[in-house]
Short mmCIF file of C-alpha atoms and ligand atoms in Angstrom, two decimals:
data_model
loop_
_atom_site.label_atom_id
_atom_site.label_comp_id
_atom_site.label_asym_id
_atom_site.label_seq_id
_atom_site.Cartn_x
_atom_site.Cartn_y
_atom_site.Cartn_z
CA MET A 1 0.00 -0.01 0.01
CA PHE A 2 1.13 3.57 -0.72
CA VAL A 3 -0.23 6.45 1.17
CA TYR A 4 0.73 10.01 0.48
CA ALA A 5 0.02 11.98 3.64
CA ASP A 6 2.45 15.02 3.09
CA ASN A 7 0.11 17.43 1.26
CA ALA A 8 1.34 20.39 3.32
CA ALA A 9 4.78 19.87 1.83
CA THR A 10 3.43 19.64 -1.71
CA THR A 11 0.49 18.12 -3.65
CA LYS A 12 0.11 16.05 -6.68
CA LEU A 13 -0.57 18.01 -9.82
CA ARG A 14 -4.35 18.03 -10.60
CA PRO A 15 -5.18 16.64 -14.03
CA VAL A 16 -6.98 19.90 -14.90
CA ALA A 17 -3.78 21.82 -14.09
CA ARG A 18 -1.73 19.52 -16.26
CA GLU A 19 -4.14 19.80 -19.11
CA ARG A 20 -4.27 23.54 -18.90
CA TYR A 21 -0.49 23.73 -18.72
CA LEU A 22 -0.12 21.66 -21.93
CA LYS A 23 -2.96 23.57 -23.65
CA THR A 24 -1.35 26.89 -22.71
CA CYS A 25 2.00 25.74 -24.15
CA GLU A 26 0.32 24.88 -27.39
CA GLU A 27 -2.21 27.69 -27.77
CA PHE A 28 -0.70 30.67 -25.97
CA PHE A 29 3.08 30.25 -26.63
CA GLY A 30 3.70 33.85 -27.49
CA ASN A 31 5.50 36.31 -25.18
CA PRO A 32 2.83 38.49 -23.53
CA SER A 33 5.02 41.52 -24.09
CA SER A 34 5.22 40.96 -27.89
CA LEU A 35 3.07 43.15 -30.02
CA HIS A 36 2.14 40.51 -32.65
CA THR A 37 -1.00 38.28 -32.54
CA ALA A 38 0.64 35.42 -30.71
CA GLY A 39 1.94 37.79 -28.03
CA GLN A 40 -1.41 39.62 -27.67
CA ARG A 41 -3.23 36.26 -27.36
CA ALA A 42 -0.86 35.24 -24.58
CA LYS A 43 -1.34 38.64 -22.87
CA GLU A 44 -5.18 38.23 -22.99
CA GLU A 45 -4.80 34.72 -21.44
CA LEU A 46 -2.65 36.15 -18.66
CA THR A 47 -5.27 38.76 -18.04
CA ARG A 48 -8.05 36.05 -17.88
CA CYS A 49 -5.99 34.22 -15.37
CA ARG A 50 -5.41 37.35 -13.26
CA GLU A 51 -9.11 38.10 -13.28
CA SER A 52 -10.03 34.50 -12.32
CA VAL A 53 -7.57 34.45 -9.30
CA ALA A 54 -8.81 37.93 -8.27
CA ARG A 55 -12.50 36.87 -8.41
CA ILE A 56 -11.73 33.86 -6.22
CA LEU A 57 -9.90 35.85 -3.64
CA GLY A 58 -12.35 38.70 -3.65
CA ALA A 59 -9.78 41.12 -5.10
CA GLU A 60 -9.48 43.27 -8.19
CA ALA A 61 -7.38 41.95 -11.10
CA ASN A 62 -4.85 44.87 -10.77
CA GLU A 63 -4.23 43.83 -7.11
CA ILE A 64 -2.82 40.41 -8.19
CA TYR A 65 0.82 39.92 -8.98
CA PHE A 66 2.09 36.57 -10.13
CA THR A 67 5.14 35.25 -8.37
CA SER A 68 7.36 32.19 -8.10
CA GLY A 69 5.49 30.97 -5.06
CA GLY A 70 4.94 31.59 -1.34
CA SER A 71 8.53 32.46 -0.31
CA GLU A 72 8.80 35.23 -2.93
CA GLY A 73 5.28 36.69 -2.20
CA ASP A 74 6.15 36.77 1.61
CA ASN A 75 9.57 38.34 1.02
CA GLN A 76 8.17 40.92 -1.37
CA ALA A 77 5.21 41.95 0.83
CA ILE A 78 7.31 42.24 4.02
CA LEU A 79 10.23 44.07 2.48
CA SER A 80 8.00 46.45 0.66
CA ALA A 81 5.94 47.49 3.81
CA ALA A 82 9.00 47.59 5.95
CA HIS A 83 11.12 49.86 3.66
CA PHE A 84 8.12 52.12 3.04
CA GLY A 85 7.58 52.39 6.84
CA ALA A 86 11.28 53.18 7.40
CA LYS A 87 11.03 56.13 5.05
CA LYS A 88 8.56 57.63 7.53
CA GLY A 89 10.66 56.66 10.55
CA LYS A 90 8.58 53.59 11.47
CA LYS A 91 10.76 50.54 12.10
CA LYS A 92 8.78 48.12 14.23
CA ILE A 93 7.32 44.90 12.85
CA VAL A 94 4.91 42.68 14.76
CA SER A 95 4.66 39.05 13.74
CA THR A 96 4.29 35.59 15.47
CA ALA A 97 6.69 32.89 16.75
CA ILE A 98 5.18 30.23 14.45
CA GLU A 99 5.57 31.85 11.02
CA HIS A 100 7.20 29.98 8.12
CA HIS A 101 10.86 30.62 7.47
CA ALA A 102 10.00 32.58 4.49
CA VAL A 103 8.60 35.20 6.94
CA LEU A 104 11.01 34.68 9.88
CA HIS A 105 14.19 34.86 7.79
CA THR A 106 12.99 37.96 6.04
CA LEU A 107 12.38 39.51 9.46
CA LYS A 108 15.85 38.53 10.58
CA LYS A 109 17.24 40.30 7.61
CA LEU A 110 15.25 43.39 8.49
CA GLN A 111 16.50 43.24 12.05
CA LYS A 112 20.00 43.52 10.67
CA GLU A 113 18.86 46.62 8.85
CA GLY A 114 17.78 48.09 12.22
CA PHE A 115 14.17 47.09 12.45
CA GLU A 116 12.64 46.03 15.78
CA VAL A 117 10.85 42.72 15.43
CA VAL A 118 8.37 41.45 17.96
CA LEU A 119 7.25 37.81 17.76
CA LEU A 120 4.03 37.22 19.57
CA PRO A 121 3.57 33.98 21.49
CA VAL A 122 0.90 31.45 20.63
CA GLY A 123 0.19 29.46 23.78
CA GLU A 124 -0.13 25.70 23.84
CA GLU A 125 -3.11 25.65 21.45
CA GLY A 126 -0.86 27.27 18.76
CA ILE A 127 -3.03 30.34 18.20
CA VAL A 128 -2.01 33.91 18.59
CA LYS A 129 -4.25 36.27 20.44
CA ALA A 130 -5.60 39.36 18.55
CA GLU A 131 -5.38 41.42 21.76
CA ASP A 132 -1.66 40.65 22.07
CA ALA A 133 -1.14 41.97 18.57
CA GLU A 134 -3.24 45.02 19.42
CA LYS A 135 -0.98 45.71 22.48
CA GLU A 136 2.20 45.67 20.48
CA ILE A 137 0.95 47.97 17.73
CA ASP A 138 2.26 51.54 18.34
CA GLU A 139 3.03 54.71 16.23
CA ASN A 140 6.39 53.07 15.15
CA THR A 141 4.79 49.93 13.67
CA CYS A 142 5.18 49.66 9.96
CA LEU A 143 3.85 46.13 9.49
CA VAL A 144 1.97 43.30 11.11
CA SER A 145 2.40 39.83 9.53
CA VAL A 146 0.39 36.87 10.78
CA MET A 147 -0.04 33.60 8.86
CA LEU A 148 -3.55 32.30 8.14
CA ALA A 149 -2.88 28.72 8.82
CA ASN A 150 0.28 27.15 10.24
CA ASN A 151 2.19 24.68 8.12
CA GLU A 152 3.24 22.36 10.86
CA ILE A 153 0.31 22.13 13.28
CA GLY A 154 -2.42 23.46 11.03
CA THR A 155 -3.78 26.02 13.48
CA ILE A 156 -5.96 28.77 12.05
CA GLN A 157 -5.03 32.22 13.24
CA PRO A 158 -7.51 35.09 13.97
CA VAL A 159 -6.33 36.94 10.85
CA GLU A 160 -9.76 38.59 10.29
CA GLU A 161 -9.72 40.21 13.77
CA ILE A 162 -6.06 41.20 13.64
CA GLY A 163 -6.70 42.63 10.13
CA LYS A 164 -9.51 44.71 11.52
CA ILE A 165 -7.32 46.14 14.26
CA CYS A 166 -4.61 46.96 11.76
CA ARG A 167 -7.04 48.63 9.36
CA GLU A 168 -8.34 50.80 12.29
CA ARG A 169 -4.81 51.69 13.31
CA LYS A 170 -3.72 52.29 9.74
CA VAL A 171 -0.93 49.71 9.96
CA PRO A 172 -0.20 47.56 6.86
CA PHE A 173 -1.11 43.87 7.40
CA HIS A 174 0.43 40.87 5.58
CA THR A 175 -0.88 37.33 5.85
CA ASP A 176 0.88 34.22 4.61
CA ALA A 177 -2.03 32.18 3.26
CA VAL A 178 0.14 29.54 1.58
CA GLN A 179 -1.34 26.63 3.57
CA ALA A 180 -4.90 28.02 3.61
CA VAL A 181 -5.79 28.75 0.02
CA GLY A 182 -7.62 25.91 -1.60
CA HIS A 183 -8.32 24.34 1.90
CA MET A 184 -10.55 26.87 3.54
CA PRO A 185 -12.45 29.97 2.42
CA VAL A 186 -9.99 32.89 1.73
CA ASN A 187 -11.36 36.34 0.92
CA VAL A 188 -8.93 39.30 1.12
CA LYS A 189 -11.74 41.63 2.08
CA ALA A 190 -13.07 39.49 4.84
CA LEU A 191 -9.57 39.05 6.10
CA ASN A 192 -8.91 42.83 6.17
CA CYS A 193 -5.42 42.16 4.70
CA ASP A 194 -3.27 44.45 2.66
CA TYR A 195 -0.96 41.69 1.38
CA LEU A 196 -1.61 37.95 0.94
CA ALA A 197 0.79 35.35 -0.46
CA LEU A 198 -0.31 32.03 -1.90
CA SER A 199 1.46 29.22 -3.61
CA ALA A 200 0.11 26.90 -6.39
CA HIS A 201 1.76 23.64 -5.37
CA LYS A 202 -0.21 23.57 -2.13
CA PHE A 203 -3.46 23.10 -3.92
CA GLY A 204 -2.68 20.91 -6.90
CA GLY A 205 -0.99 23.48 -9.09
CA PRO A 206 2.62 23.33 -10.31
CA ARG A 207 5.70 24.20 -8.27
CA GLY A 208 7.39 27.55 -8.72
CA VAL A 209 4.34 29.73 -9.26
CA GLY A 210 2.15 31.73 -6.91
CA ALA A 211 0.43 35.02 -6.46
CA LEU A 212 0.68 38.00 -4.21
CA TYR A 213 -2.36 40.07 -3.50
CA VAL A 214 -1.53 43.77 -2.82
CA ARG A 215 -4.41 46.06 -1.86
CA ARG A 216 -4.63 49.02 -4.14
CA GLY A 217 -2.48 51.88 -2.96
CA MET A 218 -0.12 49.77 -0.76
CA PRO A 219 3.58 50.09 -1.47
CA LEU A 220 5.28 47.36 -3.50
CA GLU A 221 8.94 47.29 -4.36
CA SER A 222 10.38 45.01 -6.97
CA LEU A 223 12.81 42.19 -5.93
CA ILE A 224 13.85 41.44 -9.53
CA GLU A 225 14.96 44.26 -11.81
CA GLY A 226 14.55 44.05 -15.65
CA GLY A 227 11.54 44.41 -17.94
CA ALA A 228 8.18 45.94 -17.03
CA GLN A 229 6.22 42.75 -16.49
CA GLU A 230 3.74 42.58 -13.67
CA ARG A 231 3.33 46.33 -13.86
CA GLY A 232 6.91 46.93 -13.23
CA LYS A 233 6.91 45.02 -9.96
CA ARG A 234 8.48 41.68 -11.14
CA ALA A 235 10.62 41.60 -14.10
CA GLY A 236 11.01 38.48 -16.27
CA THR A 237 9.00 36.83 -18.96
CA GLU A 238 5.74 35.51 -17.42
CA ASP A 239 5.54 31.73 -17.01
CA LEU A 240 2.03 31.67 -18.65
CA PRO A 241 1.61 27.95 -18.67
CA ALA A 242 2.37 27.68 -14.92
CA VAL A 243 0.10 30.69 -14.22
CA ALA A 244 -2.75 29.14 -16.27
CA ALA A 245 -2.24 25.75 -14.57
CA MET A 246 -2.30 27.46 -11.13
CA THR A 247 -5.49 29.22 -12.17
CA ALA A 248 -7.15 25.92 -13.23
CA ALA A 249 -6.09 24.28 -9.95
CA LEU A 250 -7.40 27.16 -7.85
CA GLU A 251 -10.77 27.16 -9.71
CA GLU A 252 -11.18 23.49 -9.14
CA ALA A 253 -9.87 23.53 -5.51
CA THR A 254 -12.32 26.30 -4.51
CA ARG A 255 -15.36 25.16 -6.57
CA ASP A 256 -16.94 23.34 -3.55
CA LEU A 257 -14.91 24.05 -0.47
CA PRO A 258 -17.63 23.05 2.02
CA ALA A 259 -17.81 19.51 0.53
CA TYR A 260 -14.01 19.20 0.46
CA MET A 261 -13.60 20.42 3.97
CA LYS A 262 -16.37 18.12 5.20
CA LYS A 263 -14.84 15.08 3.49
CA VAL A 264 -11.26 15.76 4.62
CA SER A 265 -12.04 16.82 8.12
CA ALA A 266 -13.92 13.52 8.63
CA LEU A 267 -10.67 11.64 7.64
CA ARG A 268 -8.62 13.87 9.85
CA ASP A 269 -10.93 13.32 12.82
CA THR A 270 -10.89 9.57 12.47
CA LEU A 271 -7.09 9.60 12.28
CA ILE A 272 -6.72 11.84 15.21
CA GLU A 273 -9.06 9.67 17.29
CA ASN A 274 -7.20 6.43 16.34
CA LEU A 275 -3.69 7.85 16.99
CA SER A 276 -4.77 9.44 20.22
CA ARG A 277 -5.09 5.89 21.67
CA ILE A 278 -1.27 5.52 21.47
CA PRO A 279 0.10 5.93 25.08
CA HIS A 280 2.00 9.06 25.93
CA CYS A 281 1.27 11.04 22.83
CA ALA A 282 -0.33 14.48 22.25
CA LEU A 283 -1.98 16.31 19.42
CA ASN A 284 -0.16 19.47 18.47
CA GLY A 285 -2.32 22.50 18.12
CA ASP A 286 -6.00 23.28 18.86
CA ARG A 287 -8.32 20.29 18.20
CA LYS A 288 -10.93 22.33 16.38
CA ARG A 289 -9.34 25.52 14.94
CA ARG A 290 -7.07 23.68 12.53
CA LEU A 291 -6.89 22.97 8.76
CA CYS A 292 -9.21 20.28 7.73
CA GLY A 293 -6.32 17.97 6.56
CA ASN A 294 -3.83 18.54 9.43
CA VAL A 295 -2.91 15.69 11.97
CA SER A 296 0.18 16.62 14.04
CA PHE A 297 1.36 14.53 17.06
CA CYS A 298 4.30 14.19 19.43
CA PHE A 299 5.08 10.71 20.72
CA GLU A 300 7.20 10.58 23.85
CA GLY A 301 10.32 8.36 23.83
CA ILE A 302 11.00 8.23 20.02
CA GLU A 303 12.85 10.14 17.29
CA GLY A 304 10.57 11.62 14.59
CA GLU A 305 13.23 10.84 11.90
CA SER A 306 13.33 7.16 12.62
CA LEU A 307 9.54 7.12 12.71
CA LEU A 308 9.48 8.70 9.22
CA LEU A 309 11.98 6.25 7.80
CA LEU A 310 10.10 3.19 9.08
CA LEU A 311 6.71 4.59 7.93
CA ASP A 312 8.24 5.09 4.53
CA ASP A 313 9.24 1.50 4.52
CA GLU A 314 5.52 0.68 5.11
CA GLY A 315 4.63 2.89 2.14
CA ILE A 316 3.46 5.88 4.19
CA CYS A 317 4.91 9.37 3.19
CA ALA A 318 4.73 11.60 6.24
CA SER A 319 6.71 14.46 7.67
CA SER A 320 8.13 15.41 11.01
CA GLY A 321 7.82 18.91 12.43
CA SER A 322 11.59 18.84 13.25
CA ALA A 323 14.27 20.51 11.12
CA CYS A 324 16.78 17.64 11.55
CA THR A 325 16.29 16.59 7.99
CA SER A 326 17.58 19.97 6.81
CA GLY A 327 20.85 19.35 8.61
CA SER A 328 20.04 21.12 11.80
CA LEU A 329 19.52 19.33 15.08
CA ASP A 330 17.22 22.18 16.40
CA PRO A 331 13.64 20.94 16.94
CA SER A 332 10.78 22.78 15.19
CA HIS A 333 10.41 26.43 16.32
CA VAL A 334 6.65 25.86 16.07
CA LEU A 335 6.62 22.96 18.50
CA LEU A 336 8.86 24.78 20.92
CA ALA A 337 6.40 27.78 20.64
CA ILE A 338 3.51 25.68 21.75
CA GLY A 339 5.53 24.57 24.79
CA ARG A 340 6.87 21.16 23.80
CA VAL A 341 10.25 20.45 25.41
CA HIS A 342 13.15 19.53 23.08
CA ASP A 343 12.96 15.69 23.61
CA VAL A 344 9.18 15.58 23.05
CA ALA A 345 9.44 17.96 20.02
CA HIS A 346 11.86 15.56 18.41
CA GLY A 347 9.15 12.83 18.51
CA SER A 348 6.81 14.63 16.05
CA LEU A 349 4.81 13.45 13.18
CA ARG A 350 2.78 15.47 10.68
CA LEU A 351 0.23 13.77 8.42
CA THR A 352 -1.49 16.12 6.00
CA LEU A 353 -4.41 14.87 4.01
CA ASN A 354 -6.47 16.08 1.02
CA GLU A 355 -9.26 14.85 -1.14
CA GLU A 356 -6.93 12.28 -2.75
CA ASN A 357 -6.85 10.41 0.56
CA THR A 358 -9.31 7.70 1.37
CA GLU A 359 -10.84 5.88 4.26
CA GLU A 360 -8.57 2.99 3.43
CA ASP A 361 -5.54 5.26 3.85
CA VAL A 362 -6.64 6.37 7.22
CA ALA A 363 -7.31 2.71 8.33
CA TYR A 364 -3.94 1.66 7.07
CA MET A 365 -2.14 4.57 8.96
CA SER A 366 -4.19 3.86 12.04
CA GLU A 367 -2.86 0.28 11.99
CA LYS A 368 0.74 0.90 11.05
CA ILE A 369 1.71 4.00 13.07
CA PRO A 370 0.89 2.48 16.52
CA GLN A 371 2.94 -0.66 15.55
CA VAL A 372 5.90 1.42 14.33
CA VAL A 373 5.82 3.68 17.38
CA ALA A 374 5.72 0.62 19.72
CA TYR A 375 8.63 -0.99 17.75
CA LEU A 376 10.75 2.15 18.08
CA ARG A 377 9.97 2.51 21.73
CA GLY A 378 11.05 -1.05 22.27
CA MET A 379 14.58 -0.09 21.14
CA SER A 380 14.73 3.30 22.84
CA PRO A 381 16.88 3.86 25.91
CA VAL A 382 14.80 7.00 26.66
CA TRP A 383 11.63 4.99 26.64
CA ARG A 384 13.28 2.45 29.03
CA ASP A 385 14.36 5.29 31.31
CA LEU A 386 10.82 6.67 31.31
CA ASN A 387 9.33 3.30 32.17
CA GLU A 388 11.84 2.48 34.84
CA GLY A 389 11.34 5.81 36.53
CA ARG A 390 14.68 7.40 35.74
CA ARG A 391 12.97 10.09 33.74
CA GLN A 392 9.45 11.64 34.10
CA PHE A 393 6.86 11.28 31.48
CA ILE A 394 5.80 14.58 30.10
CA LEU A 395 2.91 13.45 27.87
C1 LIG B 1 3.14 28.69 5.42
C2 LIG B 1 4.11 28.64 4.30
N1 LIG B 1 4.59 29.79 3.79
C3 LIG B 1 5.45 29.88 2.77
C4 LIG B 1 5.82 28.70 2.15
C5 LIG B 1 6.79 28.84 0.94
O1 LIG B 1 6.09 28.54 -0.27
P1 LIG B 1 6.84 28.15 -1.58
O2 LIG B 1 7.26 26.73 -1.44
O3 LIG B 1 5.85 28.21 -2.68
O4 LIG B 1 7.94 29.12 -1.81
C6 LIG B 1 5.38 27.46 2.59
C7 LIG B 1 5.77 26.18 1.97
O5 LIG B 1 5.88 25.24 2.56
C8 LIG B 1 4.48 27.45 3.63
O6 LIG B 1 3.98 26.34 4.19
#
């Protein structure tokens, strides 16, 4: 059996996106900047895509900029708002401790440029409090950046409320909606955001393409210099096949979100219920206010990496919240932010489902994961110490 349960990392390309990609290569191969017929046809197709993405997000077409994905969108939005603020002497940025590195590393860069960065705590449920954001906003604040849904523990943040506060206080507000778009309703007006980044490969589109919503009148600086594409804000010949494939994926992913969310959250709930029976484990993040496909656990007495490798042997593709795979031994900043101690944070497992997953997948994972956890614990000196009283159980 093969079960792909790592949809927060990336998703399989939707057939509609693949078809649209190929069709666009065939029918709209011109360069949208060229004045001839082939070029103008491509330009019209690009406009149609922009209008469709805008309609789905509740934006205007001229508020949508096509990017290479979530990282670029986050970088561009944050740097633009920060540098604009600095010109007016405002150099304070408020964000959260659980943002993706696309946001956190950009903020680190800004700190080196002399910006003050405040990262709000999230508490054990993994959700930031709007009132904490409100308390931190002052006359020096040039940007607030809060993600819509967390990539590791799936928690949904009170972006609407924080956006409202920012709008009242006239502070630019960015939200990283990379994990949310295509998996829950996302409307830029309802969210009161000024910038919103999304990425196609998280909802069945291709890699390397995304969009940035920028509310009309908000500052936007270019990260790439060159031609006048994307109204002078992103140089480089547009990847029209990728943009069209993303548009097709987004249209399909958002066509019936309530039905999608109902189906996937039922799978998620069964999996959470089944895995919760494993002794000394804990669900990461709030039980209810989480993405419909996110299941994240910590298991005491095991290493997440060993768990991943053994699950892979059983045909289950999962992920751990820890950064060990990227060469660092530091546990996930998100798990530490919700109060997991280092040892426990190392024993994490993230399973992210979408509509491609089935009840059989859930039944298979519910059978295999407890077996693999028990096997690893049987070999673990930490588990022996815990059971023989030399260490205290935390979970
Ligand atoms: C919350 C979040 N933000 C940003 C990104 C970066 O997106 P991309 O891979 O399109 O650059 C990701 C990707 O995992 C993500 O989960």
